[in-house]
Short mmCIF file of C-alpha atoms in Angstrom, two decimals:
data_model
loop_
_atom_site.label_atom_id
_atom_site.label_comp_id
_atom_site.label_asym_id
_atom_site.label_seq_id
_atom_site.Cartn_x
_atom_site.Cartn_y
_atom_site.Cartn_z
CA UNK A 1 5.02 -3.38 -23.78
CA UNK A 2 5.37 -6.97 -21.91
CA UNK A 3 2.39 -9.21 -21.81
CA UNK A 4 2.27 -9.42 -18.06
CA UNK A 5 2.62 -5.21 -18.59
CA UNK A 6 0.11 -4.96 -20.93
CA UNK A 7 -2.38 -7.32 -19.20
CA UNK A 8 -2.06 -5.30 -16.32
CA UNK A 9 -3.12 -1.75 -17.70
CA UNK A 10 -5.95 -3.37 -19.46
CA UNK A 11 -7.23 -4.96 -16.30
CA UNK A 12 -6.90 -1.79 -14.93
CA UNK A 13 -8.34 0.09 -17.08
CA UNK A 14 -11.72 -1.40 -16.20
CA UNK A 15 -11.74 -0.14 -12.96
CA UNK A 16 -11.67 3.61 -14.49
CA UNK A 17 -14.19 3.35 -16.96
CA UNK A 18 -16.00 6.72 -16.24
CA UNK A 19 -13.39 8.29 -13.44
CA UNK A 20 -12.30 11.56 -14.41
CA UNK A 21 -8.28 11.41 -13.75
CA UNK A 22 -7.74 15.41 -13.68
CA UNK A 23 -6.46 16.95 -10.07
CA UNK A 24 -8.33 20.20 -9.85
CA UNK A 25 -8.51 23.36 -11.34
CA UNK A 26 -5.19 25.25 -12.21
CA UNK A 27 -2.79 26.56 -9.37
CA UNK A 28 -4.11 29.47 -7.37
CA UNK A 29 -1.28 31.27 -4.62
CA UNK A 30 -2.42 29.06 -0.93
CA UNK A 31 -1.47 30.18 2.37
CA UNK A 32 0.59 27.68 3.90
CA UNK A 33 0.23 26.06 7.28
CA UNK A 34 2.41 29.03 8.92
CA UNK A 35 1.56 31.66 7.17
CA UNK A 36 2.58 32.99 3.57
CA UNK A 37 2.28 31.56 0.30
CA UNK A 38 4.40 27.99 -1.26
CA UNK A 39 6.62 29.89 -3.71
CA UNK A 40 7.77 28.19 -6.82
CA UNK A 41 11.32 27.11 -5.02
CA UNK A 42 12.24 28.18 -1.39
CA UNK A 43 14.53 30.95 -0.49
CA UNK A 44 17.59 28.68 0.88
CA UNK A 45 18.03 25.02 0.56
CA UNK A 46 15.54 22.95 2.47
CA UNK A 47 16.35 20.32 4.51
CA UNK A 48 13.90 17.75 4.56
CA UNK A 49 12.69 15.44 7.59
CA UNK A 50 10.85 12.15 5.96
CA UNK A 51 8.97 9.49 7.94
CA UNK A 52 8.43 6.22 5.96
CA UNK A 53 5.55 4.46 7.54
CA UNK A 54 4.91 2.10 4.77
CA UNK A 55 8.04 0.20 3.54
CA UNK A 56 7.93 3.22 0.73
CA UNK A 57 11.46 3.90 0.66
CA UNK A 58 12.32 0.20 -0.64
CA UNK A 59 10.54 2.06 -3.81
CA UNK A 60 11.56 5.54 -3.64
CA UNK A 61 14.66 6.85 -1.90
CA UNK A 62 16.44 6.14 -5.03
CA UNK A 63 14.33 8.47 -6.55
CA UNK A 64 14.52 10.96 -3.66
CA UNK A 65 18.19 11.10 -3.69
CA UNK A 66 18.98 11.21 -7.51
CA UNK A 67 17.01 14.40 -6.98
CA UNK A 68 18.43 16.02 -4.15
CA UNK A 69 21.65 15.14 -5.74
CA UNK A 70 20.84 16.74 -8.83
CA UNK A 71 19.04 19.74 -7.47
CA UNK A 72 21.02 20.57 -4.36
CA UNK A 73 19.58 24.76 -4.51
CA UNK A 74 16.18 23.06 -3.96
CA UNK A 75 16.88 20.22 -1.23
CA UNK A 76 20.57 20.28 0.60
CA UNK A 77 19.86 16.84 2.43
CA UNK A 78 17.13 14.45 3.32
CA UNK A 79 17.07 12.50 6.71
CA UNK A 80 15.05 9.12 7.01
CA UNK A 81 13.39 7.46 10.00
CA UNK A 82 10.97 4.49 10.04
CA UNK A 83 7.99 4.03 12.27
CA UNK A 84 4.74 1.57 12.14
CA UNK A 85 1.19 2.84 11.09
CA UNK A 86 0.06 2.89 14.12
CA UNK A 87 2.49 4.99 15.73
CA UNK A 88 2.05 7.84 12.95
CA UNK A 89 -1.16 9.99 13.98
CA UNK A 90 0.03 10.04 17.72
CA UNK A 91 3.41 11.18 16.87
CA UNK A 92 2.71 13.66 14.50
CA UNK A 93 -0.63 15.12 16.53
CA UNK A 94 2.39 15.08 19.45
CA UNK A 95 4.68 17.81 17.76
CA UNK A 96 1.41 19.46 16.23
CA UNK A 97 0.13 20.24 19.60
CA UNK A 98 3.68 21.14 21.25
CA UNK A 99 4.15 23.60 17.47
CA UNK A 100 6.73 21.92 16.14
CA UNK A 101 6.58 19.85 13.49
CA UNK A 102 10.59 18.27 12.89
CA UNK A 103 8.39 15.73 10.49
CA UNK A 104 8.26 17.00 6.88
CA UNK A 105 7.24 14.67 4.81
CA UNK A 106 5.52 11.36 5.56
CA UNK A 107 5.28 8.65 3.13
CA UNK A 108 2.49 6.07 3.84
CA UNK A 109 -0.30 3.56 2.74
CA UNK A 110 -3.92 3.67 2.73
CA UNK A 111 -3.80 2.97 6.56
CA UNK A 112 -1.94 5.72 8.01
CA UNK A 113 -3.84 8.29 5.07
CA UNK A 114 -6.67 7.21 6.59
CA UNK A 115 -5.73 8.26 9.86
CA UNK A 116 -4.10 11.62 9.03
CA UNK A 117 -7.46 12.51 7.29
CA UNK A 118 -9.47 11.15 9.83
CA UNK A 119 -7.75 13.74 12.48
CA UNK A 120 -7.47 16.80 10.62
CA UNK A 121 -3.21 16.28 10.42
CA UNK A 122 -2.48 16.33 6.98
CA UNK A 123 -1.76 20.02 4.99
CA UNK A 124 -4.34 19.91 2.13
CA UNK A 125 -1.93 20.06 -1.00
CA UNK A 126 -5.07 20.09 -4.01
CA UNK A 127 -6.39 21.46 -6.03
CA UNK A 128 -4.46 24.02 -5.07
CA UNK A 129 -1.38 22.90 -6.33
CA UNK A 130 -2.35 20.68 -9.21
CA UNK A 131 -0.38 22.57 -11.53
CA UNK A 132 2.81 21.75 -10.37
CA UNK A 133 2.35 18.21 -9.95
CA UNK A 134 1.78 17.66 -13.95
CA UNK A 135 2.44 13.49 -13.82
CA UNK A 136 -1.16 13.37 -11.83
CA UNK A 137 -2.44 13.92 -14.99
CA UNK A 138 -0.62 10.51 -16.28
CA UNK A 139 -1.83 7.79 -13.39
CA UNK A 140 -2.41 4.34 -14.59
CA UNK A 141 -6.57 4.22 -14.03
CA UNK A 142 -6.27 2.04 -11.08
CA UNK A 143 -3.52 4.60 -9.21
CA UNK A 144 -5.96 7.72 -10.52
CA UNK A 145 -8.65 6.07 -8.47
CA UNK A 146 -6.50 5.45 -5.57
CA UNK A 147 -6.05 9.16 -5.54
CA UNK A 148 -9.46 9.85 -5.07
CA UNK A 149 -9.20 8.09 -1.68
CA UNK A 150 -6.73 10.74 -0.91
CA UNK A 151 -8.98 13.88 -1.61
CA UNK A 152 -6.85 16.99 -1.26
CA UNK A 153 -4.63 15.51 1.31
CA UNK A 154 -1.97 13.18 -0.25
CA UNK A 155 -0.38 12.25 -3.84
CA UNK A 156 -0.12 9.02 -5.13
CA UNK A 157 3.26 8.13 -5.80
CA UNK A 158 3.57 4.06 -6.13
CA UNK A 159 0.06 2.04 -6.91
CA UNK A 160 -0.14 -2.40 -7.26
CA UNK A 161 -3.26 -4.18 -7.43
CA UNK A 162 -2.07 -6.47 -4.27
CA UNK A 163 -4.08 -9.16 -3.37
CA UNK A 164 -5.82 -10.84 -1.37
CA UNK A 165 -4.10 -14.32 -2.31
CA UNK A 166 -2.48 -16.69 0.22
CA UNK A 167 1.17 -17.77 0.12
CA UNK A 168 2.05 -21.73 1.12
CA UNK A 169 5.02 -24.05 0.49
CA UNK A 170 4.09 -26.77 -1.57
CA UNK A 171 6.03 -29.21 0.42
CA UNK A 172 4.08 -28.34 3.60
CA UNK A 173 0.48 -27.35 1.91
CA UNK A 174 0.15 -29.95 -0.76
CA UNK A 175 -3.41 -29.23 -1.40
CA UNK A 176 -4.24 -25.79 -0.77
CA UNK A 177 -7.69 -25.03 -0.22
CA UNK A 178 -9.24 -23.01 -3.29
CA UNK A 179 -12.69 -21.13 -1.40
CA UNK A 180 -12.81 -18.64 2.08
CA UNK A 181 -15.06 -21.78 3.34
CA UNK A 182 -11.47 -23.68 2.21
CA UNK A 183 -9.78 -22.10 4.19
CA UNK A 184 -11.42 -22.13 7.43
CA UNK A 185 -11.48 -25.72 7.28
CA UNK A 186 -8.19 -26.11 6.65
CA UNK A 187 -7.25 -23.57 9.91
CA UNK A 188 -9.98 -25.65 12.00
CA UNK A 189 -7.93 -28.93 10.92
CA UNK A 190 -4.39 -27.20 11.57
CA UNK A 191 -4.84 -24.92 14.69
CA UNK A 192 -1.78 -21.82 14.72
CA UNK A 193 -1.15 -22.69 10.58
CA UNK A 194 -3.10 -20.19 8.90
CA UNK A 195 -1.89 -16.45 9.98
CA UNK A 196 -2.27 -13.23 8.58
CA UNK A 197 -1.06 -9.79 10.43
CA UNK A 198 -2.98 -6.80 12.15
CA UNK A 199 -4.47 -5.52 9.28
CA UNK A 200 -3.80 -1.77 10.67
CA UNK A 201 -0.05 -2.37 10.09
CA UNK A 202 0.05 -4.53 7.36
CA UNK A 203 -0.93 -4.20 3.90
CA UNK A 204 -1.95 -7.87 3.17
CA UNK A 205 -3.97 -7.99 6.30
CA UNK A 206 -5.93 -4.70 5.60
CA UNK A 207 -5.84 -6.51 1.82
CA UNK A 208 -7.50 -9.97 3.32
CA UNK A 209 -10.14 -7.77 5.72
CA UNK A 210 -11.49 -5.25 2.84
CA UNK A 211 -11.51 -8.77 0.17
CA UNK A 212 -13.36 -10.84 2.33
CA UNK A 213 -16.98 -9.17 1.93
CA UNK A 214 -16.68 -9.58 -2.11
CA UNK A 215 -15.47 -13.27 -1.42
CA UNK A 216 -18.42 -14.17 0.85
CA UNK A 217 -20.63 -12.17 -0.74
CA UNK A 218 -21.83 -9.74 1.78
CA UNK A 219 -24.57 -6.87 1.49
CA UNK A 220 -21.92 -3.87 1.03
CA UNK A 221 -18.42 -4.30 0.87
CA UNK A 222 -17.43 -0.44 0.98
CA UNK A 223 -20.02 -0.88 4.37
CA UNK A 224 -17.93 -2.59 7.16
CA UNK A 225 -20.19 -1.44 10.47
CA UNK A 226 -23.40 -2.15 8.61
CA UNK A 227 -22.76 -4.32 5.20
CA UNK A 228 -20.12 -6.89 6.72
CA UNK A 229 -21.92 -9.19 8.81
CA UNK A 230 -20.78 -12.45 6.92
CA UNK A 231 -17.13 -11.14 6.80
CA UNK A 232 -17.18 -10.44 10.60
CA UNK A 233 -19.00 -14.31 11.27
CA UNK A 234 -16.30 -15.27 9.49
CA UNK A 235 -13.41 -13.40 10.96
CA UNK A 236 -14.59 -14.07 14.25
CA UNK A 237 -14.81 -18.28 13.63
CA UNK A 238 -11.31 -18.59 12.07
CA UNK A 239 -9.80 -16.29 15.28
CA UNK A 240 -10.53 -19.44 17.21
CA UNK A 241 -7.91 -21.37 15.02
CA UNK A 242 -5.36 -18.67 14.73
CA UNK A 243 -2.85 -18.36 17.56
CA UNK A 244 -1.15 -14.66 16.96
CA UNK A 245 -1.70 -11.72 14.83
CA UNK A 246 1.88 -10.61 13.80
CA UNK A 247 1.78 -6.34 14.02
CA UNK A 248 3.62 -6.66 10.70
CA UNK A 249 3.58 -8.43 7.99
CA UNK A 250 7.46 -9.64 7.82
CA UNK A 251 6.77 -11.35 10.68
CA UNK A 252 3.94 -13.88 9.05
CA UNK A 253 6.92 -13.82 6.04
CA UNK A 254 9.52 -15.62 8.81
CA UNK A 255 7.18 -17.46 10.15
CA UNK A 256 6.18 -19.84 6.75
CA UNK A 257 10.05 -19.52 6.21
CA UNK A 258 10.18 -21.63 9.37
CA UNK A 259 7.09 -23.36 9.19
CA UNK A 260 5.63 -21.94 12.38
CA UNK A 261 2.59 -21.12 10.04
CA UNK A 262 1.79 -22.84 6.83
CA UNK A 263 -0.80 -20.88 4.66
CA UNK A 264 -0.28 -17.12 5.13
CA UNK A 265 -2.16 -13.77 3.75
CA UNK A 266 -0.24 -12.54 0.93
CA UNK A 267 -0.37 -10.13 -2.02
CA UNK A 268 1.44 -9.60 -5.37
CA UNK A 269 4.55 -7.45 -3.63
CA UNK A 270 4.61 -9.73 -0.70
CA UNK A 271 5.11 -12.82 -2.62
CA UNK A 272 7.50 -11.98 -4.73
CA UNK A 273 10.11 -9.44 -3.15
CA UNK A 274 10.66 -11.90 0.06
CA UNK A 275 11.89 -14.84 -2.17
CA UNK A 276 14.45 -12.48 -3.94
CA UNK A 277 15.38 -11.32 -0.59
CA UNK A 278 15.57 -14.93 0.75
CA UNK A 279 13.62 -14.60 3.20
CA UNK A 280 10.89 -16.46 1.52
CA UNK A 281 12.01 -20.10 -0.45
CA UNK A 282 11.67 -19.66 -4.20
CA UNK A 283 9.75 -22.35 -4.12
CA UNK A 284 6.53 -20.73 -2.27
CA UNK A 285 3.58 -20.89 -4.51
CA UNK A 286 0.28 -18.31 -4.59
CA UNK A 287 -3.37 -19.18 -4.76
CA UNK A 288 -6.70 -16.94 -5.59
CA UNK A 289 -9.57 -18.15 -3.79
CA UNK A 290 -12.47 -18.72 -5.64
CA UNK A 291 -14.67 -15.40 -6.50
CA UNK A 292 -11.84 -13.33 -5.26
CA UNK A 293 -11.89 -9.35 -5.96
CA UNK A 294 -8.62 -7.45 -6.38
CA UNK A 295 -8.45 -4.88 -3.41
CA UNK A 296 -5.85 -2.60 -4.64
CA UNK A 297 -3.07 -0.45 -2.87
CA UNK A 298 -1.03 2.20 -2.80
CA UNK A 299 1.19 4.70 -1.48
CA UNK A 300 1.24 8.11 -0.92
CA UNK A 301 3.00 11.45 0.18
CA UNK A 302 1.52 13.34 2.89
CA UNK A 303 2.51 16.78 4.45
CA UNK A 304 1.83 17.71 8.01
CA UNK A 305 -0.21 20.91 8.93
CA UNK A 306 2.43 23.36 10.47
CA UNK A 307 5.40 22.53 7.64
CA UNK A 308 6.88 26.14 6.79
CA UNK A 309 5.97 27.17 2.74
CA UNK A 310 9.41 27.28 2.01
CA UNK A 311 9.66 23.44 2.65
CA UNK A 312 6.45 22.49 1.31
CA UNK A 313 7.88 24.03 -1.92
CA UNK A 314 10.81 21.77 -1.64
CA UNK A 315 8.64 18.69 -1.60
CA UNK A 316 6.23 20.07 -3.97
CA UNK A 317 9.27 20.08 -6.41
CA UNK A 318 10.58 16.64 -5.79
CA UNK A 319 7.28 14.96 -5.78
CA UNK A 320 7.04 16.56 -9.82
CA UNK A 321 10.08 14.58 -10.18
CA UNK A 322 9.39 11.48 -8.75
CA UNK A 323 6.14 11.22 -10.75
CA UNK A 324 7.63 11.14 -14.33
CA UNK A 325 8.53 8.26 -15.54
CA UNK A 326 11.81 7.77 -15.97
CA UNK A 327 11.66 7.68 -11.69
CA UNK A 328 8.56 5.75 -11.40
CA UNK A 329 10.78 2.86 -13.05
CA UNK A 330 12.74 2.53 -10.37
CA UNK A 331 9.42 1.54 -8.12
CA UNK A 332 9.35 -1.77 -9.64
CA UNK A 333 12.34 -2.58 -7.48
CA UNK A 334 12.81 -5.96 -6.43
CA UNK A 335 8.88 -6.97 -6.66
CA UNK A 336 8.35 -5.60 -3.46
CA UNK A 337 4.66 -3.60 -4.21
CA UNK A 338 4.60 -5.10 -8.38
CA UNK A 339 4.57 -4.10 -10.61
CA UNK A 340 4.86 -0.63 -8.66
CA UNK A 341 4.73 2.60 -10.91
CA UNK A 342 1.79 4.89 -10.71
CA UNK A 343 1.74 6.84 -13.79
CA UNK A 344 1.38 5.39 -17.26
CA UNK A 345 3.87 4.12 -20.03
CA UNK A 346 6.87 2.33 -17.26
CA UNK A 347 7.91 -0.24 -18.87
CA UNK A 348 10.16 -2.94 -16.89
CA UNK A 349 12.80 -2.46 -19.48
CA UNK A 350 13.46 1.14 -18.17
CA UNK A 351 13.92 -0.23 -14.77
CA UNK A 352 17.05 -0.61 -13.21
CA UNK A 353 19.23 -4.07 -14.16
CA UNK A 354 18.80 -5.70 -11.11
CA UNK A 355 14.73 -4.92 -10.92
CA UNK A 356 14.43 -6.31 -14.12
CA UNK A 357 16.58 -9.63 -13.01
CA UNK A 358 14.73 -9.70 -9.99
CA UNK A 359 11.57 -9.62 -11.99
CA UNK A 360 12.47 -12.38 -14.52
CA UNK A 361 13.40 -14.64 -11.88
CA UNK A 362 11.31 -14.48 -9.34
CA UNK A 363 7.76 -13.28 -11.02
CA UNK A 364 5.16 -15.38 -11.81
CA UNK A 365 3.07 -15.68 -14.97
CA UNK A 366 0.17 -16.21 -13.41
CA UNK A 367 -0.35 -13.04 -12.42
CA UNK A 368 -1.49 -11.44 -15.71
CA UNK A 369 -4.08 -13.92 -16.13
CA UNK A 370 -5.18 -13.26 -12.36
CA UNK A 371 -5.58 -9.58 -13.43
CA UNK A 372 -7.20 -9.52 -16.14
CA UNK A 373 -9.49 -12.38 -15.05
CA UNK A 374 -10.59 -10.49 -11.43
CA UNK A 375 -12.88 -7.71 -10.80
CA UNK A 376 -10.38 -4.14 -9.34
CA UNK A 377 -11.72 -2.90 -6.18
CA UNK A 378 -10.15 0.26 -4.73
CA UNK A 379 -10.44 0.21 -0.59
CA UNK A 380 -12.57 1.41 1.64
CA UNK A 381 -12.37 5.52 2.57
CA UNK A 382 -10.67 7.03 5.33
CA UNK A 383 -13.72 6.80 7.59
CA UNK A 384 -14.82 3.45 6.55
CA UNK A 385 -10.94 1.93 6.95
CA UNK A 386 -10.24 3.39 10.50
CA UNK A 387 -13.81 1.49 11.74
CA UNK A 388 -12.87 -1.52 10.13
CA UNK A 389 -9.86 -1.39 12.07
CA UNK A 390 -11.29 -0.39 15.07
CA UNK A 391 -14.06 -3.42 15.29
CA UNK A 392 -11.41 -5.79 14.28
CA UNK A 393 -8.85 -4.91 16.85
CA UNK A 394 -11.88 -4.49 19.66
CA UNK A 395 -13.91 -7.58 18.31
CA UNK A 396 -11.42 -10.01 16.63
CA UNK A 397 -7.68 -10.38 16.83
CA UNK A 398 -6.38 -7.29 19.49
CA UNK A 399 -6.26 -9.56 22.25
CA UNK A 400 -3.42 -11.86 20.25
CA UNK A 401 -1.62 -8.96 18.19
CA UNK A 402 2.23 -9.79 18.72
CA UNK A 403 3.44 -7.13 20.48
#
């Protein structure tokens, strides 16, 4: 095991201390969303509709179509479309209520979980099937507590512990402030230079929002309607020095590329995969702000109510796949959610070449000492998440989200 590897599963491993990891009692025969019961394949070869909502195909499609193509009596094909957060619950609700759901699989962060859950969308897929989803029982400690988030309604599949950080070029941002109070100084000084996205679409905005009541020290963190009143003070002052809220993140990326903003919200996945793309200069530097809690991510695979059984066995199948780990290597990728595996014992060296070049060029060392130096927070719930988003897009930034 590396020692940026190793430091991460020990930091991680002190978020679990005490969290049972099992999924639920053994396998019991479920009626599925149309009737019947998920048998162990389907009758005919499924074809498979999947909505990425989270940038999760960067990490998995390579281990989505080594497995159709290996397993073609299971899956015949896969289509892929892209959409925001946002735009998931409405469009999915939209073919729920018309009955007919073209959308089998939906592959999405903490945001658009949240959402699902929060309107009765998503088909529940534990305890019930448990059993056939063995590599549950293998999560890293951080990813088996980002399950929990999920309840019965999605699987972990990729897991980071993200940020908040912010990302700066040294050239422009020689001293970078170091505390929260840092950095609303520095955006009251520079008006339109500090810029983070809406945190509903972006995952180091949501990040930034759910860090800042551990940085400031507020009454309840896991609390944002009643335990957040120092984040919101705060939020609300440094809106007067921020000119736009990007809807995604890529956006704040080009913008410190060009130097339309100078100190941006970043995490771990953010900073690195950019600058292997190019998008980013190599040269961009990270910083922690003092007292800073990990917020941790992930992603997960969801199934909309109204998916015939013969499908949902189809994706219960793949998803056993993608969650050994000889698959879950391939989510380290080009740094874009790092490390990026969810389930124990991936080492980078199993990773594809060019992850692992990727990796030792454009990582930082840092990092392990950042990990195993910070406290691991997992997010807020699906309840708690969609009113933070709600007060900040009616009382903070929705009147200057980019459209």
């Amino acid at each position: 095991m590396s020692s940026t590897r190793r430091e991460f599963v020990t930091a991680a491993g002190l978020l679990a201390v005490g969290l049972v990891t099992g999924c639920g009692a053994p396998e019991q025969p479920a009626p599925a969303a149309t009737g019947g019961t998920v048998p162990d394949k389907p009758g005919s070869p499924a074809t498979l509709n999947i909505l990425d909502v989270a940038g999760n195909l960067q990490l998995t499609q390579g281990m989505i179509d080594e497995y159709v193509s290996k397993n073609g009596g299971v899956i015949a094909r896969t289509t892929y479309s892209k959409a925001t957060s946002p735009e998931l619950a409405g469009k999915v609700k939209a073919q729920q209520d018309a009955g007919r759901v073209d959308i089998d699989l939906v592959l999405t962060g903490v945001d658009g979980l949240a959402a699902g859950i929060d309107q009765g969308l998503w088909q529940p897929l534990l305890p019930t099937h448990a059993a056939r989803l063995p590599g549950m029982q293998d999560y890293l400690p951080g990813a088996a507590a980002m399950q929990r988030l999920a309840g019965d309604f999605g699987v972990t599949i990729t897991y980071y512990p993200s940020g908040p950080l912010i990302e700066y070029l040294p050239a422009k941002v020689p001293s970078p402030p170091t505390t929260a109070q840092g950095l609303l100084d520095y955006a009251r000084a520079n008006p339109g230079a500090v810029q983070y996205a809406r945190p509903s679409n972006s995952g180091p905005g949501r990040t930034f929002l759910m860090g800042l009541p551990y940085l400031l020290g507020d009454k309840d963190p896991k609390d944002p309607v009643n335990g957040w009143e120092k984040t919101w003070a705060y939020l609300k002052e440094l809106n007067q020095y921020v000119t736009l809220y990007p809807s995604a993140t890529s956006e704040t990326m080009k913008n410190l590329a060009n130097g339309s903003a100078k100190i941006i919200v970043s995490t771990t996945g953010w900073d690195i995969n950019p600058r292997v793309l190019g998008q980013v200069p190599k040269e961009a530097r990270i910083g922690a702000l003092d007292g800073f809690h990990w917020v941790t991510d992930a992603h997960y695979a969801v199934v909309p109510k109204g998916v015939s059984a013969d499908k949902q066995s189809a994706i219960l199948n793949l998803l056993k796949d993608m969650l050994t780990p000889q698959q879950q290597a391939k989510a380290y990728d080009k740094g874009y959610f790092y490390p990026g595996p969810a389930v124990k014992n991936v080492e980078l060296s199993m990773a594809p070449q060019d992850s692992q070049q990727a990796i030792a060029d454009y990582g930082r060392a840092e990092y392990a000492k950042l990990i195993a130096d910070h406290p691991v927070e997992v997010p807020l719930d699906a309840k708690a998440l969609v009113a933070a988003f709600d007060k900040w897009d009616r009382e903070v930034g929705g009147a200057k989200v980019k459209k």
